[in-house]
């Protein structure tokens, strides 16, 4: 089967991404060259509906493309999955509003997706205040997707015992950005600085809730943002893990043990580590790609993706995060002394995969809702 254009574009970017990574790591933010090249390639708008200016790519192709670029720099893959929220929200906006937000479809849109905001209703729209501690690539965006809880009379408004939230698209120029990412050692190129909104006015047409109907309504746009984002995150971690395992295999095949002088390839522990890493990596990839192809098949038939299939996608994605993190630790501990060298893929992978695992620890509800569906229960709203 021929590669899709988005996968071809990702492969064509590999040399540039590798060349730009050292500078991006040094400045704790992707370079302008890298961001603009990814934008021109369509990576940031891959999940957007065509009416919004998006490419409406298949989920399997998005996962593959994300995996490819993340093998060169996981920060690029993180930008890709991070841009999806704004583009998915575009299907809920009226034509004039989405034309304004996506006037340049190659531009990156940031995502402050954690619900850290206080939203109050005013004439013509809302007022937004709050602080979001980690917002990837915010300095490279014109617009930022933000989430807050609607407050009334100083108290959070509840709907069926849940906070009444609003998703808002806010001009990044209206936000205060604090340079907090320079001191990190993992995922440095993401430029995930702290953002603050201080009583920012957001016109009503740039805000939606779970009850806001889709303006562009079909199976592709009805699939929840989470069902796109989670497999893409799976693609990021698998993209990082692949080079780590290749580096391990090469090192074990050529190194000798420091104390005994024995070839590492002749040691049972090295042999078992190599076999286990390769087998688990293949299994993780196969499981994730099997599920996303099933999602694609449902969408191509014009069918809504059922809850049990979404649950399988979440389970495979979170399992890829968890196992990749564990494998990176095993490789670091049981591999070769090269793992202690700065910028070695084993050293980089340990830090980056643990950073992603830490981030995703706050999203364990995704695993729980998947399990609840598998056991016959109902998914969380929005999942």
PDB file of N, CA and C in Angstrom, residues 284-341:
ATOM      1  N   UNK A 284       3.886  -3.679  20.911  1.00  0.00           N
ATOM      2  CA  UNK A 284       3.269  -2.382  21.185  1.00  0.00           C
ATOM      3  C   UNK A 284       2.859  -1.699  19.888  1.00  0.00           C
ATOM      4  N   UNK A 285       3.743  -1.719  18.894  1.00  0.00           N
ATOM      5  CA  UNK A 285       3.431  -1.089  17.606  1.00  0.00           C
ATOM      6  C   UNK A 285       2.267  -1.798  16.923  1.00  0.00           C
ATOM      7  N   UNK A 286       2.338  -3.119  16.902  1.00  0.00           N
ATOM      8  CA  UNK A 286       1.293  -3.875  16.214  1.00  0.00           C
ATOM      9  C   UNK A 286      -0.063  -3.646  16.858  1.00  0.00           C
ATOM     10  N   UNK A 287      -0.107  -3.638  18.185  1.00  0.00           N
ATOM     11  CA  UNK A 287      -1.380  -3.437  18.869  1.00  0.00           C
ATOM     12  C   UNK A 287      -1.976  -2.073  18.599  1.00  0.00           C
ATOM     13  N   UNK A 288      -1.145  -1.030  18.665  1.00  0.00           N
ATOM     14  CA  UNK A 288      -1.649   0.322  18.434  1.00  0.00           C
ATOM     15  C   UNK A 288      -2.109   0.490  16.989  1.00  0.00           C
ATOM     16  N   UNK A 289      -1.317   0.024  16.039  1.00  0.00           N
ATOM     17  CA  UNK A 289      -1.678   0.210  14.626  1.00  0.00           C
ATOM     18  C   UNK A 289      -2.895  -0.637  14.239  1.00  0.00           C
ATOM     19  N   UNK A 290      -3.058  -1.784  14.846  1.00  0.00           N
ATOM     20  CA  UNK A 290      -4.260  -2.580  14.576  1.00  0.00           C
ATOM     21  C   UNK A 290      -5.510  -1.810  14.968  1.00  0.00           C
ATOM     22  N   UNK A 291      -5.484  -1.184  16.120  1.00  0.00           N
ATOM     23  CA  UNK A 291      -6.660  -0.457  16.606  1.00  0.00           C
ATOM     24  C   UNK A 291      -6.933   0.782  15.768  1.00  0.00           C
ATOM     25  N   UNK A 292      -5.888   1.552  15.424  1.00  0.00           N
ATOM     26  CA  UNK A 292      -6.154   2.792  14.677  1.00  0.00           C
ATOM     27  C   UNK A 292      -6.629   2.478  13.261  1.00  0.00           C
ATOM     28  N   UNK A 293      -6.197   1.359  12.705  1.00  0.00           N
ATOM     29  CA  UNK A 293      -6.739   0.976  11.392  1.00  0.00           C
ATOM     30  C   UNK A 293      -8.218   0.627  11.495  1.00  0.00           C
ATOM     31  N   UNK A 294      -8.609   0.031  12.616  1.00  0.00           N
ATOM     32  CA  UNK A 294     -10.031  -0.267  12.818  1.00  0.00           C
ATOM     33  C   UNK A 294     -10.838   1.025  12.963  1.00  0.00           C
ATOM     34  N   UNK A 295     -10.269   2.028  13.630  1.00  0.00           N
ATOM     35  CA  UNK A 295     -10.927   3.336  13.726  1.00  0.00           C
ATOM     36  C   UNK A 295     -11.079   3.941  12.339  1.00  0.00           C
ATOM     37  N   UNK A 296     -10.022   3.899  11.545  1.00  0.00           N
ATOM     38  CA  UNK A 296     -10.089   4.419  10.175  1.00  0.00           C
ATOM     39  C   UNK A 296     -11.193   3.736   9.374  1.00  0.00           C
ATOM     40  N   UNK A 297     -11.298   2.419   9.523  1.00  0.00           N
ATOM     41  CA  UNK A 297     -12.293   1.667   8.745  1.00  0.00           C
ATOM     42  C   UNK A 297     -13.702   2.126   9.089  1.00  0.00           C
ATOM     43  N   UNK A 298     -13.965   2.361  10.384  1.00  0.00           N
ATOM     44  CA  UNK A 298     -15.288   2.842  10.778  1.00  0.00           C
ATOM     45  C   UNK A 298     -15.564   4.222  10.190  1.00  0.00           C
ATOM     46  N   UNK A 299     -14.582   5.111  10.266  1.00  0.00           N
ATOM     47  CA  UNK A 299     -14.770   6.464   9.738  1.00  0.00           C
ATOM     48  C   UNK A 299     -14.964   6.450   8.225  1.00  0.00           C
ATOM     49  N   UNK A 300     -14.232   5.599   7.533  1.00  0.00           N
ATOM     50  CA  UNK A 300     -14.366   5.532   6.072  1.00  0.00           C
ATOM     51  C   UNK A 300     -15.729   4.994   5.655  1.00  0.00           C
ATOM     52  N   UNK A 301     -16.367   4.223   6.540  1.00  0.00           N
ATOM     53  CA  UNK A 301     -17.739   3.772   6.278  1.00  0.00           C
ATOM     54  C   UNK A 301     -18.756   4.827   6.676  1.00  0.00           C
ATOM     55  N   UNK A 302     -18.290   5.944   7.216  1.00  0.00           N
ATOM     56  CA  UNK A 302     -19.189   6.995   7.667  1.00  0.00           C
ATOM     57  C   UNK A 302     -19.870   6.676   8.983  1.00  0.00           C
ATOM     58  N   UNK A 303     -19.293   5.755   9.755  1.00  0.00           N
ATOM     59  CA  UNK A 303     -19.895   5.327  11.016  1.00  0.00           C
ATOM     60  C   UNK A 303     -19.210   6.002  12.196  1.00  0.00           C
ATOM     61  N   UNK A 304     -19.981   6.294  13.233  1.00  0.00           N
ATOM     62  CA  UNK A 304     -19.387   6.760  14.469  1.00  0.00           C
ATOM     63  C   UNK A 304     -18.567   5.636  15.101  1.00  0.00           C
ATOM     64  N   UNK A 305     -17.416   5.978  15.646  1.00  0.00           N
ATOM     65  CA  UNK A 305     -16.544   4.979  16.261  1.00  0.00           C
ATOM     66  C   UNK A 305     -17.148   4.572  17.600  1.00  0.00           C
ATOM     67  N   UNK A 306     -17.465   3.295  17.797  1.00  0.00           N
ATOM     68  CA  UNK A 306     -18.141   2.871  19.029  1.00  0.00           C
ATOM     69  C   UNK A 306     -17.241   3.002  20.251  1.00  0.00           C
ATOM     70  N   UNK A 307     -17.878   3.053  21.415  1.00  0.00           N
ATOM     71  CA  UNK A 307     -17.147   3.265  22.664  1.00  0.00           C
ATOM     72  C   UNK A 307     -16.138   2.163  22.924  1.00  0.00           C
ATOM     73  N   UNK A 308     -16.466   0.913  22.570  1.00  0.00           N
ATOM     74  CA  UNK A 308     -15.523  -0.169  22.860  1.00  0.00           C
ATOM     75  C   UNK A 308     -14.265  -0.059  22.017  1.00  0.00           C
ATOM     76  N   UNK A 309     -14.392   0.442  20.783  1.00  0.00           N
ATOM     77  CA  UNK A 309     -13.214   0.620  19.944  1.00  0.00           C
ATOM     78  C   UNK A 309     -12.384   1.814  20.426  1.00  0.00           C
ATOM     79  N   UNK A 310     -13.047   2.879  20.850  1.00  0.00           N
ATOM     80  CA  UNK A 310     -12.313   4.002  21.441  1.00  0.00           C
ATOM     81  C   UNK A 310     -11.566   3.544  22.693  1.00  0.00           C
ATOM     82  N   UNK A 311     -12.211   2.711  23.493  1.00  0.00           N
ATOM     83  CA  UNK A 311     -11.570   2.205  24.704  1.00  0.00           C
ATOM     84  C   UNK A 311     -10.313   1.411  24.365  1.00  0.00           C
ATOM     85  N   UNK A 312     -10.379   0.607  23.307  1.00  0.00           N
ATOM     86  CA  UNK A 312      -9.201  -0.153  22.895  1.00  0.00           C
ATOM     87  C   UNK A 312      -8.080   0.789  22.444  1.00  0.00           C
ATOM     88  N   UNK A 313      -8.440   1.874  21.772  1.00  0.00           N
ATOM     89  CA  UNK A 313      -7.431   2.842  21.334  1.00  0.00           C
ATOM     90  C   UNK A 313      -6.764   3.504  22.534  1.00  0.00           C
ATOM     91  N   UNK A 314      -7.567   3.871  23.553  1.00  0.00           N
ATOM     92  CA  UNK A 314      -6.988   4.474  24.750  1.00  0.00           C
ATOM     93  C   UNK A 314      -6.100   3.485  25.485  1.00  0.00           C
ATOM     94  N   UNK A 315      -6.561   2.231  25.581  1.00  0.00           N
ATOM     95  CA  UNK A 315      -5.794   1.214  26.296  1.00  0.00           C
ATOM     96  C   UNK A 315      -4.447   0.973  25.620  1.00  0.00           C
ATOM     97  N   UNK A 316      -4.455   0.835  24.299  1.00  0.00           N
ATOM     98  CA  UNK A 316      -3.207   0.588  23.579  1.00  0.00           C
ATOM     99  C   UNK A 316      -2.261   1.778  23.696  1.00  0.00           C
ATOM    100  N   UNK A 317      -2.802   2.991  23.655  1.00  0.00           N
ATOM    101  CA  UNK A 317      -1.972   4.191  23.737  1.00  0.00           C
ATOM    102  C   UNK A 317      -1.331   4.323  25.114  1.00  0.00           C
ATOM    103  N   UNK A 318      -2.132   4.168  26.166  1.00  0.00           N
ATOM    104  CA  UNK A 318      -1.590   4.292  27.517  1.00  0.00           C
ATOM    105  C   UNK A 318      -0.623   3.160  27.830  1.00  0.00           C
ATOM    106  N   UNK A 319      -0.896   1.969  27.323  1.00  0.00           N
ATOM    107  CA  UNK A 319       0.007   0.854  27.549  1.00  0.00           C
ATOM    108  C   UNK A 319       1.346   1.103  26.854  1.00  0.00           C
ATOM    109  N   UNK A 320       1.307   1.706  25.671  1.00  0.00           N
ATOM    110  CA  UNK A 320       2.552   2.055  24.987  1.00  0.00           C
ATOM    111  C   UNK A 320       3.364   3.040  25.812  1.00  0.00           C
ATOM    112  N   UNK A 321       2.698   4.014  26.426  1.00  0.00           N
ATOM    113  CA  UNK A 321       3.395   4.972  27.291  1.00  0.00           C
ATOM    114  C   UNK A 321       4.032   4.250  28.472  1.00  0.00           C
ATOM    115  N   UNK A 322       3.246   3.417  29.157  1.00  0.00           N
ATOM    116  CA  UNK A 322       3.725   2.749  30.370  1.00  0.00           C
ATOM    117  C   UNK A 322       4.882   1.799  30.075  1.00  0.00           C
ATOM    118  N   UNK A 323       4.741   0.961  29.034  1.00  0.00           N
ATOM    119  CA  UNK A 323       5.766  -0.040  28.744  1.00  0.00           C
ATOM    120  C   UNK A 323       7.023   0.589  28.156  1.00  0.00           C
ATOM    121  N   UNK A 324       6.867   1.639  27.358  1.00  0.00           N
ATOM    122  CA  UNK A 324       8.045   2.299  26.802  1.00  0.00           C
ATOM    123  C   UNK A 324       8.889   2.907  27.913  1.00  0.00           C
ATOM    124  N   UNK A 325       8.230   3.474  28.877  1.00  0.00           N
ATOM    125  CA  UNK A 325       8.943   4.051  30.020  1.00  0.00           C
ATOM    126  C   UNK A 325       9.702   2.969  30.779  1.00  0.00           C
ATOM    127  N   UNK A 326       9.055   1.825  31.001  1.00  0.00           N
ATOM    128  CA  UNK A 326       9.701   0.725  31.721  1.00  0.00           C
ATOM    129  C   UNK A 326      10.862   0.151  30.912  1.00  0.00           C
ATOM    130  N   UNK A 327      10.671  -0.018  29.614  1.00  0.00           N
ATOM    131  CA  UNK A 327      11.747  -0.553  28.788  1.00  0.00           C
ATOM    132  C   UNK A 327      12.947   0.391  28.761  1.00  0.00           C
ATOM    133  N   UNK A 328      12.701   1.694  28.722  1.00  0.00           N
ATOM    134  CA  UNK A 328      13.809   2.647  28.735  1.00  0.00           C
ATOM    135  C   UNK A 328      14.628   2.504  30.012  1.00  0.00           C
ATOM    136  N   UNK A 329      13.955   2.304  31.138  1.00  0.00           N
ATOM    137  CA  UNK A 329      14.665   2.113  32.406  1.00  0.00           C
ATOM    138  C   UNK A 329      15.472   0.826  32.398  1.00  0.00           C
ATOM    139  N   UNK A 330      14.885  -0.253  31.882  1.00  0.00           N
ATOM    140  CA  UNK A 330      15.596  -1.534  31.810  1.00  0.00           C
ATOM    141  C   UNK A 330      16.821  -1.432  30.907  1.00  0.00           C
ATOM    142  N   UNK A 331      16.679  -0.723  29.797  1.00  0.00           N
ATOM    143  CA  UNK A 331      17.796  -0.551  28.871  1.00  0.00           C
ATOM    144  C   UNK A 331      18.904   0.266  29.518  1.00  0.00           C
ATOM    145  N   UNK A 332      18.527   1.312  30.232  1.00  0.00           N
ATOM    146  CA  UNK A 332      19.522   2.167  30.879  1.00  0.00           C
ATOM    147  C   UNK A 332      20.294   1.380  31.944  1.00  0.00           C
ATOM    148  N   UNK A 333      19.567   0.549  32.693  1.00  0.00           N
ATOM    149  CA  UNK A 333      20.201  -0.198  33.773  1.00  0.00           C
ATOM    150  C   UNK A 333      20.963  -1.424  33.277  1.00  0.00           C
ATOM    151  N   UNK A 334      20.465  -2.076  32.235  1.00  0.00           N
ATOM    152  CA  UNK A 334      21.051  -3.333  31.797  1.00  0.00           C
ATOM    153  C   UNK A 334      21.797  -3.269  30.496  1.00  0.00           C
ATOM    154  N   UNK A 335      21.900  -2.090  29.921  1.00  0.00           N
ATOM    155  CA  UNK A 335      22.567  -1.956  28.636  1.00  0.00           C
ATOM    156  C   UNK A 335      24.062  -1.810  28.780  1.00  0.00           C
ATOM    157  N   UNK A 336      24.625  -0.855  28.069  1.00  0.00           N
ATOM    158  CA  UNK A 336      26.076  -0.665  28.103  1.00  0.00           C
ATOM    159  C   UNK A 336      26.404   0.707  28.691  1.00  0.00           C
ATOM    160  N   UNK A 337      27.698   0.923  28.892  1.00  0.00           N
ATOM    161  CA  UNK A 337      28.124   2.209  29.463  1.00  0.00           C
ATOM    162  C   UNK A 337      27.784   3.383  28.562  1.00  0.00           C
ATOM    163  N   UNK A 338      27.494   3.110  27.282  1.00  0.00           N
ATOM    164  CA  UNK A 338      27.099   4.199  26.385  1.00  0.00           C
ATOM    165  C   UNK A 338      25.840   4.912  26.868  1.00  0.00           C
ATOM    166  N   UNK A 339      25.013   4.198  27.640  1.00  0.00           N
ATOM    167  CA  UNK A 339      23.771   4.801  28.123  1.00  0.00           C
ATOM    168  C   UNK A 339      24.027   6.003  29.022  1.00  0.00           C
ATOM    169  N   UNK A 340      25.260   6.113  29.549  1.00  0.00           N
ATOM    170  CA  UNK A 340      25.567   7.230  30.434  1.00  0.00           C
ATOM    171  C   UNK A 340      26.144   8.429  29.695  1.00  0.00           C
ATOM    172  N   UNK A 341      26.325   8.288  28.395  1.00  0.00           N
ATOM    173  CA  UNK A 341      26.881   9.379  27.606  1.00  0.00           C
ATOM    174  C   UNK A 341      25.790  10.369  27.238  1.00  0.00           C
TER     175      UNK A 341
END
